Every structure is written in C-alpha cells, then in structure tokens.
Coordinates of C-alpha atoms in Angstrom, one line a residue:
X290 CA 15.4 5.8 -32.3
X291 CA 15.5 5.7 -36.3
X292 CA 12.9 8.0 -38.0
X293 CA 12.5 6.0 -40.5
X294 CA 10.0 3.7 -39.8
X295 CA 6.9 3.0 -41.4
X296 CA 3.8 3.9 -39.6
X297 CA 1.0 3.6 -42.1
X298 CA -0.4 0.4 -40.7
X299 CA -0.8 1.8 -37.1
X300 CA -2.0 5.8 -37.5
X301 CA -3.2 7.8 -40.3
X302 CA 0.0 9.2 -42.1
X303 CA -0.3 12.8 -41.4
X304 CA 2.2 13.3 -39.3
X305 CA 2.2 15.6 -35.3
X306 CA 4.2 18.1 -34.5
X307 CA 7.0 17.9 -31.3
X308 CA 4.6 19.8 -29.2
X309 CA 1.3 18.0 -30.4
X310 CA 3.5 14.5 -30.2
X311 CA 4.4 15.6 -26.1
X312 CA 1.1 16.7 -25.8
X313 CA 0.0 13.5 -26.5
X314 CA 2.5 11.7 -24.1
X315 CA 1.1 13.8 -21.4
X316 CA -2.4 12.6 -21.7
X317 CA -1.3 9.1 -22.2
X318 CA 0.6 9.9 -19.0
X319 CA -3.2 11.3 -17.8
X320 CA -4.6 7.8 -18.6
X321 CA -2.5 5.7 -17.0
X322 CA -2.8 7.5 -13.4
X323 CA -6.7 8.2 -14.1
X324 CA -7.5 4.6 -14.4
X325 CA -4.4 3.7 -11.8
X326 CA -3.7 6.3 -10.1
X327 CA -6.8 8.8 -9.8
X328 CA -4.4 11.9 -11.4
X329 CA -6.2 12.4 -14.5
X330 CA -5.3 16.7 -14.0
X331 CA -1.3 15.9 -15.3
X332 CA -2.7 15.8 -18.9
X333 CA -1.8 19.8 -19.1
X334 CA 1.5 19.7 -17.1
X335 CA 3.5 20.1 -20.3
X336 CA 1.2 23.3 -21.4
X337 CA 2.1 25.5 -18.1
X338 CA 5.4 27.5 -20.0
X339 CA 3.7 28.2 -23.5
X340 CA 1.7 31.5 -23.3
X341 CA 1.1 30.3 -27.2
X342 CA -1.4 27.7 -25.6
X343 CA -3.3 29.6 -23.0
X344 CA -6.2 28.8 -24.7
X345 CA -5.9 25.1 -25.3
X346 CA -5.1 24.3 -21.5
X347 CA -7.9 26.5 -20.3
X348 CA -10.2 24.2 -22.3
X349 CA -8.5 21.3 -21.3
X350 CA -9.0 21.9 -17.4
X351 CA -12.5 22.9 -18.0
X352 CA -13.7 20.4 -20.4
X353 CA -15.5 17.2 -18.6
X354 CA -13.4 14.8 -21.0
X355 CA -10.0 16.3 -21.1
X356 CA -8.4 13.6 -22.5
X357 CA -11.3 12.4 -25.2
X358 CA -10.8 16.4 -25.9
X359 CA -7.0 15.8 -26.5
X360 CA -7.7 13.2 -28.8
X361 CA -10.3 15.3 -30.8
X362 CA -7.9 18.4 -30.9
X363 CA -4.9 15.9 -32.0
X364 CA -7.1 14.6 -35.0
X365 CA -8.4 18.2 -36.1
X366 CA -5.0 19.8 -36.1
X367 CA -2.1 18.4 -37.4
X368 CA 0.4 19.8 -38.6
X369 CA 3.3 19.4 -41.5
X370 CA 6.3 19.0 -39.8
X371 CA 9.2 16.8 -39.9
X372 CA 8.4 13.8 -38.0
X373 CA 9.2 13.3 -34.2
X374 CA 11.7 11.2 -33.0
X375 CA 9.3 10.0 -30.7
X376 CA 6.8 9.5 -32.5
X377 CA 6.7 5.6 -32.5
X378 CA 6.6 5.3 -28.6
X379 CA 2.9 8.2 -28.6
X380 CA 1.4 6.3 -31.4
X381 CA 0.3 3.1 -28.8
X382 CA -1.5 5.9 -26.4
X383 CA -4.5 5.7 -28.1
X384 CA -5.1 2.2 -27.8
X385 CA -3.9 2.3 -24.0
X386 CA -6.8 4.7 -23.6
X387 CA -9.2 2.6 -24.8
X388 CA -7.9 -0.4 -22.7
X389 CA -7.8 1.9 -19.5
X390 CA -11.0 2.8 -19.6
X391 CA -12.3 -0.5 -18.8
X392 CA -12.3 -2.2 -15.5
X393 CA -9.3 -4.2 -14.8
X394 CA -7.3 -3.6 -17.6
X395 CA -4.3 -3.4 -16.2
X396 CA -3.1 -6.6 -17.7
X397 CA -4.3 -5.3 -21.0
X398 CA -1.9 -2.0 -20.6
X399 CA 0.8 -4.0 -19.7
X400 CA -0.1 -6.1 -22.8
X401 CA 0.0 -2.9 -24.7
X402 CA 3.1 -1.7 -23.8
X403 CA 5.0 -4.5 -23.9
X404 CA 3.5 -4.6 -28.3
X405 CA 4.7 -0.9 -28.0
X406 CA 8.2 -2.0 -27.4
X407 CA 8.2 -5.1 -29.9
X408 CA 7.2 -2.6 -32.4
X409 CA 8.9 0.4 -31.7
X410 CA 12.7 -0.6 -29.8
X411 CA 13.2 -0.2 -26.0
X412 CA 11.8 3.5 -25.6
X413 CA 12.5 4.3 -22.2
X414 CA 9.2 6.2 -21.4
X415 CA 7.8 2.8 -23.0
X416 CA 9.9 1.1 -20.0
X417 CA 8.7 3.6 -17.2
X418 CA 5.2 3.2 -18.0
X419 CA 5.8 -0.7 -18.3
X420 CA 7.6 -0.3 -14.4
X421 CA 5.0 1.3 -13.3
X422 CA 1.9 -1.0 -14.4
X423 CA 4.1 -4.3 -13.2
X424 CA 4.2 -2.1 -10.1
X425 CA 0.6 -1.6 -9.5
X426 CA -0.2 -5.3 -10.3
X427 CA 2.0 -5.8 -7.8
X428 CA 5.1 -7.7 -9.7
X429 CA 7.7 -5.4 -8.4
X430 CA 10.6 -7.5 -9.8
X431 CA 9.3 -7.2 -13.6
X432 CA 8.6 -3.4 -12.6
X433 CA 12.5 -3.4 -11.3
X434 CA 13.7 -5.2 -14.4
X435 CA 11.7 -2.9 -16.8
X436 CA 12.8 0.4 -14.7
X437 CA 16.5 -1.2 -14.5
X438 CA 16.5 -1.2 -18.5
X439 CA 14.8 2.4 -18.8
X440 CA 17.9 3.9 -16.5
X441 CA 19.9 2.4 -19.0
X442 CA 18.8 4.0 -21.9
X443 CA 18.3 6.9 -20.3
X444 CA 20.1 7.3 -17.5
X445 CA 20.5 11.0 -17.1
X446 CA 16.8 11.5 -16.1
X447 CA 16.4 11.9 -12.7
X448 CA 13.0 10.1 -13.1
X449 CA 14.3 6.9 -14.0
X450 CA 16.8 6.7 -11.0
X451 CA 14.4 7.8 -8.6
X452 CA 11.9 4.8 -9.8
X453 CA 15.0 2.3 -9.7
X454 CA 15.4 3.7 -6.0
X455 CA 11.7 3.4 -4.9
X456 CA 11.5 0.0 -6.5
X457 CA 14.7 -1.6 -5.0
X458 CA 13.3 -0.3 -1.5
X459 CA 9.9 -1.8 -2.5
X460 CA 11.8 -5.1 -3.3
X461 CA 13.6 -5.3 0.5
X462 CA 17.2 -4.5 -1.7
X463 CA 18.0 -1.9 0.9
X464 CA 21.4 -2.6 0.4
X465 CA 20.8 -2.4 -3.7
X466 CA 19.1 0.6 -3.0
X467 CA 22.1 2.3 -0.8
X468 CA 24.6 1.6 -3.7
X469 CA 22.1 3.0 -6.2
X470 CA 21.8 5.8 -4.3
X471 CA 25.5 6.7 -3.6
X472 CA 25.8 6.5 -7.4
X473 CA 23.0 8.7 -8.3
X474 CA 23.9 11.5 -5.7
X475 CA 27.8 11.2 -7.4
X476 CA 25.7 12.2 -10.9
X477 CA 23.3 14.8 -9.0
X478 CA 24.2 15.6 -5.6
X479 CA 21.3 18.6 -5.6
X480 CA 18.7 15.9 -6.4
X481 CA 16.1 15.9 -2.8
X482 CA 14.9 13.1 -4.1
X483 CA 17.9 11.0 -4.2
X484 CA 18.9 12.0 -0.6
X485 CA 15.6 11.3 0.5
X486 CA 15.9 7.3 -1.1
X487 CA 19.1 7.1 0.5
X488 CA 18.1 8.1 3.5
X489 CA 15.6 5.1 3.5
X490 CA 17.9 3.1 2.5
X491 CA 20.4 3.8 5.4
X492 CA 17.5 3.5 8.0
X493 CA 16.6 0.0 6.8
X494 CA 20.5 -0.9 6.7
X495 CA 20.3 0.1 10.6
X496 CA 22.2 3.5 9.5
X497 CA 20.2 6.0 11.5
X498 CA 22.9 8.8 12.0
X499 CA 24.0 8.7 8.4
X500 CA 19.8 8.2 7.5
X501 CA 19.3 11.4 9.7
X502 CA 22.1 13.4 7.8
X503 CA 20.4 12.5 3.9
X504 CA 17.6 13.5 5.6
X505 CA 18.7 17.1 6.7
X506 CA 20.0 17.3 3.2
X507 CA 17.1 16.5 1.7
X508 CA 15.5 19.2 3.3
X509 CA 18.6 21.6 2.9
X510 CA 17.4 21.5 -1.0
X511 CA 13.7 21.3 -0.7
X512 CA 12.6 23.1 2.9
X513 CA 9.2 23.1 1.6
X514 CA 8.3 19.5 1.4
X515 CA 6.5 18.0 4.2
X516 CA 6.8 14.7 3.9
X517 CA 10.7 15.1 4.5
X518 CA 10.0 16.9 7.5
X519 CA 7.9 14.4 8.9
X520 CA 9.9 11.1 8.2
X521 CA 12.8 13.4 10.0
X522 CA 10.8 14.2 12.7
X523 CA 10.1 10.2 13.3
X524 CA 13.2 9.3 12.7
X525 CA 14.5 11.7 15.5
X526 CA 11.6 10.1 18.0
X527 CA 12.9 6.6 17.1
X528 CA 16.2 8.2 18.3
X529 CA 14.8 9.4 21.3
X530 CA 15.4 13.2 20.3
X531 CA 12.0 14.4 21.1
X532 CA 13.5 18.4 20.6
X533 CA 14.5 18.1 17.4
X534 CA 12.4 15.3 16.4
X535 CA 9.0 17.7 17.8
X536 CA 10.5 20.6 15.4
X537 CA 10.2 19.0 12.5
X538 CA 6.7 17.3 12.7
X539 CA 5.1 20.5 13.5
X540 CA 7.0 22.0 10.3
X541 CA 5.7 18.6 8.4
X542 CA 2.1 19.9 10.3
X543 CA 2.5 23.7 8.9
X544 CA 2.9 22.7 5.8
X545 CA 0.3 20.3 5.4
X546 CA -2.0 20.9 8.6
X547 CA -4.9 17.8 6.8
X548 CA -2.1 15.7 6.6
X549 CA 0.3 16.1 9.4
X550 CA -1.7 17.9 12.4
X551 CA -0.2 16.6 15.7
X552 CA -1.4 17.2 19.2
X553 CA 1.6 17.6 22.1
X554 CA -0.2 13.8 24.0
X555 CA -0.1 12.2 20.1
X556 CA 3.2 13.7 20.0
X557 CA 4.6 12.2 23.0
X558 CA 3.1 8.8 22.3
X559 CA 4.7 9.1 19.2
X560 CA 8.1 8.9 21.1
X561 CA 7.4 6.6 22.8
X562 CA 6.1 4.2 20.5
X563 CA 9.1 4.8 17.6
X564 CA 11.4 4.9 20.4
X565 CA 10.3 1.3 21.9
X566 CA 9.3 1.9 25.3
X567 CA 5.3 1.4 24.2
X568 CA 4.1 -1.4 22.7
X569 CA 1.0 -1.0 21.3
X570 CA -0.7 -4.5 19.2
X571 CA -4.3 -4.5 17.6
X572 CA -5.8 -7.5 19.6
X573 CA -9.0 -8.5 17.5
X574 CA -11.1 -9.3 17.4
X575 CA -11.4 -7.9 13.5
X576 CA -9.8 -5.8 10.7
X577 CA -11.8 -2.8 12.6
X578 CA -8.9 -2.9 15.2
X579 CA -6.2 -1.8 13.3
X580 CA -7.6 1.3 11.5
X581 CA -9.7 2.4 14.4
X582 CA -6.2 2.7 16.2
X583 CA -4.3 4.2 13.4
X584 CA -6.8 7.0 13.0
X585 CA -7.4 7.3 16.7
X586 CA -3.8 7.2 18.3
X587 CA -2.5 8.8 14.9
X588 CA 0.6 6.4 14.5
X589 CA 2.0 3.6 11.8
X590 CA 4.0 0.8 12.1
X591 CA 5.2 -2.3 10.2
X592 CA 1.5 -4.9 10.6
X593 CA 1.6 -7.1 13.0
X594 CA -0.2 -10.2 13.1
X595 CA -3.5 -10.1 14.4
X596 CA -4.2 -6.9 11.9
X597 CA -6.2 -8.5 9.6
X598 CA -9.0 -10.7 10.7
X599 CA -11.0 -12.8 13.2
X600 CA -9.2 -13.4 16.6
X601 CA -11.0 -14.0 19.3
X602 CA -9.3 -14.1 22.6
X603 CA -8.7 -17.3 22.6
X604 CA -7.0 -17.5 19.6
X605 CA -4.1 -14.6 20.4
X606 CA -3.7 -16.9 23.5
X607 CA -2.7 -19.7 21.9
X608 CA -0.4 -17.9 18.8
X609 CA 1.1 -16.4 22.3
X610 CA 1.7 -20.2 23.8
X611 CA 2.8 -21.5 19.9
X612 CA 4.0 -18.9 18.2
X613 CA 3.8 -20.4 14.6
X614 CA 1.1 -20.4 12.0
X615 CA 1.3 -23.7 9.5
X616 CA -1.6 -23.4 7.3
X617 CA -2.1 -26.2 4.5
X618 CA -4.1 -26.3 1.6
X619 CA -3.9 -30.0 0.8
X620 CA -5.0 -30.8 4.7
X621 CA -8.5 -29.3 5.1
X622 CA -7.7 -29.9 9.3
X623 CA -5.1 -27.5 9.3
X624 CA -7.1 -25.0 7.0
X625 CA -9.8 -24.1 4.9
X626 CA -12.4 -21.4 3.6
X627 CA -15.1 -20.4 5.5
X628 CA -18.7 -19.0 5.0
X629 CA -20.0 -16.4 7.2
X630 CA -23.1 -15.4 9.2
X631 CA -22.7 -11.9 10.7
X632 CA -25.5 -10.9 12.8
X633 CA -25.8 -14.8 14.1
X634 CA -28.5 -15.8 16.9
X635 CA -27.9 -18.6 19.0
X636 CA -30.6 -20.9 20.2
X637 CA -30.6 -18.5 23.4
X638 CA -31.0 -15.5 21.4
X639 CA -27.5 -14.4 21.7
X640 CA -25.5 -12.3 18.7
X641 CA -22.3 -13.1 17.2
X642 CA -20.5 -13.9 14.1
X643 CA -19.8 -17.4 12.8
X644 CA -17.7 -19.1 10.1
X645 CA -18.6 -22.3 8.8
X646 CA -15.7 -24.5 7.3
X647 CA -16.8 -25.0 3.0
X648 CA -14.3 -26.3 0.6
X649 CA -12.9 -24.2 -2.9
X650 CA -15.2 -26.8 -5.2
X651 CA -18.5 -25.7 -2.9
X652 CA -17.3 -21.4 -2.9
X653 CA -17.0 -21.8 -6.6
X654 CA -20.4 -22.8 -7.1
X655 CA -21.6 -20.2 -4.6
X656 CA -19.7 -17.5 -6.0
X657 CA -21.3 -16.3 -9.6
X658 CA -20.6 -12.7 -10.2
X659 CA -19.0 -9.6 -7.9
X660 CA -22.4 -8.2 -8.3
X661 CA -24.0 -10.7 -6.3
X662 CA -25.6 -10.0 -3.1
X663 CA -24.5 -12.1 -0.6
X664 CA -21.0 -12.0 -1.6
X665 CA -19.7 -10.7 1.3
X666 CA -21.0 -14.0 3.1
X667 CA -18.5 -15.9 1.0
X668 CA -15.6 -13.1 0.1
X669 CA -14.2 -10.1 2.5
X670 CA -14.3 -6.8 1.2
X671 CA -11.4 -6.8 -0.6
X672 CA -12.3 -10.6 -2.7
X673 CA -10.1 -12.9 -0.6
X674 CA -11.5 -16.2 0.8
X675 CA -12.5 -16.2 4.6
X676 CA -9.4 -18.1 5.6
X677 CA -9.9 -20.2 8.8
X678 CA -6.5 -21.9 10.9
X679 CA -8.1 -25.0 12.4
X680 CA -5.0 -24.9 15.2
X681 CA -5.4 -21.5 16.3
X682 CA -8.9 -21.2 15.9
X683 CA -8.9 -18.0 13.8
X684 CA -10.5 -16.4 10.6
X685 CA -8.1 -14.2 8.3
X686 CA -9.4 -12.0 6.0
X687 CA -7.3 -9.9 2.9
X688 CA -4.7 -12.1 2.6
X689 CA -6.1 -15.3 0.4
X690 CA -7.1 -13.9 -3.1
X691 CA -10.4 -14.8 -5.3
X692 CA -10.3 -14.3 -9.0
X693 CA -12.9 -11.0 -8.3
X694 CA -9.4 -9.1 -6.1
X695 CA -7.9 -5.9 -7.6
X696 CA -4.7 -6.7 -9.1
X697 CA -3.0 -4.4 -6.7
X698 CA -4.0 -6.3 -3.8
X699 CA -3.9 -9.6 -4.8
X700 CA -0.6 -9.2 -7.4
X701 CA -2.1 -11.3 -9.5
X702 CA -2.0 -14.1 -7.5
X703 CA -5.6 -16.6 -6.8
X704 CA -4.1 -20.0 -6.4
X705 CA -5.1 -20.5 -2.7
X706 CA -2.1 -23.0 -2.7
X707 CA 0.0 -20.0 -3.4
X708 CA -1.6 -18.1 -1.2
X709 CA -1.3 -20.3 1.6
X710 CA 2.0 -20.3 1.0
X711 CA 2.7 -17.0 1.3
X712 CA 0.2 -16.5 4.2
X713 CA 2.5 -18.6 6.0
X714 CA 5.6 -16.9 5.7
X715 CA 4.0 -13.4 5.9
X716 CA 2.0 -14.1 9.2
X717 CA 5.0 -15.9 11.0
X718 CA 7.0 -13.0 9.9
X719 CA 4.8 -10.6 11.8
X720 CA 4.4 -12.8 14.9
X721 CA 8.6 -12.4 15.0
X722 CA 8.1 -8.8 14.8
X723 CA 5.6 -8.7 17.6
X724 CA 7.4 -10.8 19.8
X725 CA 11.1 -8.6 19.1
X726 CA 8.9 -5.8 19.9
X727 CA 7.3 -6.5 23.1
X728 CA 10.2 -8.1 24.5
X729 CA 11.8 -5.1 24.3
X730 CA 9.0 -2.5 25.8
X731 CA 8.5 -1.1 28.9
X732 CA 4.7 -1.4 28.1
X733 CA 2.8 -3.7 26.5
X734 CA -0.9 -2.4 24.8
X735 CA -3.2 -5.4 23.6
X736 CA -5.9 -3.2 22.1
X737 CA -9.5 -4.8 21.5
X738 CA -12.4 -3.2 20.0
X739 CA -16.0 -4.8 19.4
X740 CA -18.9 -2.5 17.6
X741 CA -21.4 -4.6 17.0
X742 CA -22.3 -6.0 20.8
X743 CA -21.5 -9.6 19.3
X744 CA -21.2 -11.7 22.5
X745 CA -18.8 -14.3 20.8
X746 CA -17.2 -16.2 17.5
X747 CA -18.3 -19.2 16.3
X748 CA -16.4 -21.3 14.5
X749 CA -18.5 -24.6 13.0
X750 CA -20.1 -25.4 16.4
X751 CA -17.8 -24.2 18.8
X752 CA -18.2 -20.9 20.6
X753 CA -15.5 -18.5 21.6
X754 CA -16.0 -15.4 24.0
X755 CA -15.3 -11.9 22.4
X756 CA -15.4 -10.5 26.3
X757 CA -13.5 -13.0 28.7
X758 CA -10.2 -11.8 28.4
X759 CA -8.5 -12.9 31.5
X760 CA -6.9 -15.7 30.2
X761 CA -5.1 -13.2 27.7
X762 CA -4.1 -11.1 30.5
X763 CA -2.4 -13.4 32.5
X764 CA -1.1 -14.9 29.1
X765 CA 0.6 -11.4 28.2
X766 CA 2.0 -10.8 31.9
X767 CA 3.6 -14.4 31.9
X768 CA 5.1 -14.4 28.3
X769 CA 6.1 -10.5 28.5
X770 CA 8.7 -8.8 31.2
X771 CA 6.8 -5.9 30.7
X772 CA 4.0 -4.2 32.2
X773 CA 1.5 -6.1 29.7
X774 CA -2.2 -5.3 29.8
X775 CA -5.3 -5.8 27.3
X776 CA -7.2 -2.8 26.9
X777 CA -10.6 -2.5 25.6
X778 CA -10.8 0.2 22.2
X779 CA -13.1 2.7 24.5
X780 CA -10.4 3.2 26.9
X781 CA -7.3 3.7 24.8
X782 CA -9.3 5.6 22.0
X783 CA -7.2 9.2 22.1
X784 CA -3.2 9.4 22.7
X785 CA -4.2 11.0 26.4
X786 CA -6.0 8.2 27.7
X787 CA -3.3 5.8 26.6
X788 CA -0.4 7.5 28.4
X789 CA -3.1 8.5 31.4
X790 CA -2.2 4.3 31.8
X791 CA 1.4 4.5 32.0
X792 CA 3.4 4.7 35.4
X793 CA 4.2 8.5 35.5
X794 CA 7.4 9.1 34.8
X795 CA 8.7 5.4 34.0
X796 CA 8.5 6.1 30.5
X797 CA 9.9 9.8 30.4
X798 CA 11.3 10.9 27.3

C-alpha cells in the first residue's frame, strides 16, 4: 500500500509508530471478538515478546477497560516516526469500536469495513475482518468471497488459507475445500492446521482412510491439541476401531478433562452410534429433547428433524407415514404463525400447551418491543415466529426469523416467505437423513421427554396426547427393520441405561 496518502480528514496528523500502529490492530482485533466473539483478552497478544512493554500489558490485563485504555495510551503517546505502511487499514478501528459497542451492530462493522477498503485499497486484514463479520451474520458466501480476495493479497499467511479452508467446509465445498487444501499443504506441509481442514474435507468426500491419515498428521505436528485427538478418536468409532479410536478420546479427555471427559458405557455408545448400529432420534415433544440428550448421552450428530419444536406423537406418526413437509406462506391451510399458552387448563382442569393459528398482520401488532413481557407468547426464545404445519399437525420453533433474531441465527434473513422456503428444504433434508439412518441400524431409539406434566398439545381446538404413544410404536416397528422402540427421557437418561436396552451381544463392537 502507497504511503502517501493523505490522512488529515480522518485522524489527527501526528503520526504512530509500527508498534503503537499493531498495537492498535490488536485491540481492534479485541473489539471485534468482544462484541462477536466474547475474546476481548487478545488485545495484548502482540505485547507477550517485548520485555520493553512489561509495564503496558500489565495495565492492560488489569485495567477494567482495556481497550478504552488502549485508546487513551494511543492519544497520549505518539510518537515521530516515519509513517506505517499500515497505517490507513488501523485508522477505521476507532470508529469500529464505537459501532461494536452497541447492540447489533454488526451490520454497522461490516458497513465500516467495507468504507475502510473504499478508502484505503484491498488491505487484506481489512478482508479477514470483513470474512469474518459476513461470517457471523451468517452470509458465508460474501465471507468466502472477501476471505478468497484476502488469500490473494496475501497468500503466504497461514491465516488466510486456513479461513478459506473453514469457510469452503462451512459452504458444503468439500470438494473446494480438498483442492484448497492439497495446495496449501504443497506451500506448508508442517501447517496442523491445514491437515486438520483436509482431513474434514476427505471425511465429507467419503475419504475416511485418507481423512484418518491427515488426522494422524495433524497430531504428528501438534500432539497437544485435543480437539485433533478427539475428532480421531470419532472418526476411528465411525470405523468401528473402538482400540484405537478409545486411545485417542481419552488423550482428547487428558488434555481437556471439562471438555472431553468420557465414561467407558458413553464410550461404547459412542461406537455404536458413529458406527451405525444405534439409532438414536429426539422424539418431541419440544426443543428440551435434543439438548437433554446431547448433555445426557454425551454424543453429536448432524439434526434431525424433530429437534426443534412441537411434536406430539401424533405428528412424528404421520411425517413417518408422509415423509415430506410442504409449508406455504401464501396458503394459511398449509401454514401459519401461532400464539402460545403454556401452562393451559382445559375445561376439565387438565394442563398442557396450546398454539392458536394468528396471521403476520395480527403478530405485528402484538409484537412492540423485545422488552415486552409476553413476548415469548408470540416469539420463541431465539425471535422466530411459532411456526405451525397444518398437515402434520406440528409447531416448529428457531427456524422462522422475526426482525428482533441475532444476526447469527437468523443470517439476516425475516421474510417468513423466505423462511418458509428454506424451512422446507432444511426439514425435508433432515427427515432423509433420519430415514438413511434408521434403515440402516440395528436399533432404533425414539427418545421422548416431557418436564412440565403437560397432559397434551393443543393446536386451535383440537387435542393431541403427549403420553399415548402406541400408535408410534407400532409406526416405528412397521416402517423400520430394526428393533425400533420409543423410549421415554427417564429411562434412557445415562449411556448405561441405554445399552442396558440392547440385546446383549447383538450389537458388539
């Protein structure tokens, strides 16, 4: 970049020094992940090596306002020297601080840096920090684009080609991401990083011999990293190497024991799960389900459709029987948004939670402020419309996006006709997965959990049972070859009880 620009109009003239200009990178760097990312502490990474300015970091890790303190220090302190190459890309900090600092500006930072690179060229830490905000509003093709551009400029920083990497997994490129890869381990073949992206990359391709190997080398250069350890150790379960596979996750549980603790009957669930004898599908009757089991049984995988919210028996039944969703939001019969009553007595005195069908026009009259009280009646937790599917009889929840959503749920998107569009494509998705799944199991887990002693779901003015589940048991034996049951939460709450309910030795690792 030219030194020779003018920068009169945008900071007083008085120029920074290299180190005061980096310092000030770092704590825009600060700023973006305290306001995104919750990682204010990297303001003083650059400080660590310069014994020079002990005293400086010590006051900036024990100040309360670090990064106002940065600022301060910055504008009592300057010094003459030549002026930084860099020094148009650190000027725009300042005003990204003051953008970040207010709720939901993340549209505003992105605002901001795209004025920094008008003004000052195509810096690529401009670009990076550009990638990454697209990425947390959840545009991950203009994050790919802008990261894309950065590795051009820049292209031998092993930061720039490990974001490229991340972002072309993110973006379902796996074969984008595999070329990228083979390229950037050809610059840097000691990289961890880049083995690790590979690796990923070959796993999704369907590669899991040659993912296994990037693996190994991954943690050939960098033994001490857990998460490399623990993806390895999965990756052998899904393999069925339960030896090797156990090694590693109680390496991955060493080094991080809060993070990766594993019991030997979470362990061999594990297995069995990644390897595709269990089957194991949150079964409503809300969002509860899901991340009771995930903490419980200790295990991820890919959502399935019933994860996020409303189903009562009846409904899994008949996605079971027609296993398509076709929500419409020009046909108010096939969907619409719903108020709800938790806590709701019937006129025999009996609890349960119901949805009435409303209309967009009559929510945004209801809806005034996020700050309202009753809110939650009208918006999930997360600000997405109560979502009902008149066929199926269900409710979803954090999937169709009001106005009030983070960016980094809802991308950005709160056209319910956009929504519904995507809802479509993501839930039928899942269903496929749940069905390629099951067919393939040797046991079949419909897990259903209920805290609140609601006797049913109501739905306008028709009732559904929460506790019949019979029909959905012989639904699951007759659509599934394998040994299919529905479990109740209670039962299934720990990795032993779970595999107390499979045949002994049927499902032997």
């Amino acid at each position: 970049m030219s030194t020779d620009i003018r920068f009169e109009t945008v900071h007083p003239a008085t120029p920074f020094s290299a180190k005061k200009a980096q310092l000030l990178y770092r704590a825009g760097e600060a700023l973006f992940k305290k306001a995104l990312l919750n990682a204010s502490r990297q303001v003083i990474d650059t400080l660590r090596d310069d014994p020079s300015l002990a005293d400086l970091q010590s006051q900036l890790t024990n100040e309360r306002d670090p990064l106002g303190n940065i600022e301060r220090l910055l504008d009592e302190t300057p010094e003459d020297i030549a002026l930084h190459e860099d020094y148009a890309f650190f000027f725009f900090f300042n005003r990204l601080r003051r953008a970040l600092y207010r709720e939901g500006a993340l549209y505003e930072c992105i605002g901001i840096l795209k004025e920094a690179i008008s003004e000052c060229g195509q810096h690529p830490e401009s670009l990076y920090y550009l990638s990454l905000a697209h990425e947390r509003s959840g545009d991950i093709q203009k994050a790919l684009a802008a990261s894309l551009r950065a590795q051009t400029l820049r292209g031998d920083d092993p930061k720039y080609r490990s974001l490229v990497l991340r972002l072309l997994l993110k973006n379902g490129d796996a074969a984008g991401a595999h070329e990228a890869a083979q390229k950037a381990l050809s610059l840097d073949p000691r990289n961890a990083d880049f083995h690790f992206r590979f690796s990923l990359s070959c796993e999704r391709m369907g590669q899991l011999l040659e993912a296994t190997e990037e693996l190994r080398a991954a943690i050939a250069l960098e033994g001490d990293n857990p998460h490399y350890h623990h993806r390895l150790g999965n990756l052998l379960l899904k393999q069925r190497n339960l030896k090797d596979g156990a090694k590693h996750l109680h390496t991955a549980a060493e080094l991080a024991p809060h993070t990766y603790r594993i019991t030997k009957d979470e362990l061999r669930l594990r297995s069995l799960i990644l390897g595709g004898r269990i089957a194991v599908i949150a079964g409503g009757f809300r969002c509860h389900t899901i991340q009771k089991l995930s903490s419980a049984l200790k295990f991820n995988q890919p959502s399935m459709p019933f994860d996020w919210g409303f189903f009562p028996p009846h409904s899994i039944v008949s996605i079971l029987n027609n296993p398509t969703i076709n929500l419409s939001h020009a046909d108010a019969t096939l969907s619409s948004p719903c108020i709800k009553s938790e806590q709701y007595l019937d006129q025999n005195g009996e609890k349960g939670i119901r949805f009435q069908s409303s209309s967009y026009a009559d929510l945004a009259r209801l809806i005034k402020d996020r700050g309202q009280r009753d809110l939650n009646r009208y918006l999930d937790g997360s600000c997405a419309y109560y979502t009902l599917d008149a066929t199926h009889q269900y409710v979803l929840a954090h999937y169709n996006w009001h106005e009030f959503a983070n960016v980094a749920e809802s991308g950005g998107v709160h056209s319910p006709e956009e929504n519904i569009r995507r809802i479509n494509d993501k839930i039928n998705k899942r269903i496929r997965r749940m069905f390629d799944l099951c067919e393939c199991a040797e046991h079949v887990f419909f897990i259903t959990y209920e805290h609140q002693d609601y006797q049913y779901m109501m739905i306008d003015d028709t009732k559904y049972d929460l506790h019949n589940i019979a029909d959905l048991s012989a639904t699951l034996e007759s659509t599934f070859q394998a040994q299919s049951r529905v479990v109740r939460f209670s039962d299934a709450d720990s990795a032993g009880k779970l595999l107390s309910m499979v045949q002994p030795g049927s499902t032997r690792p």
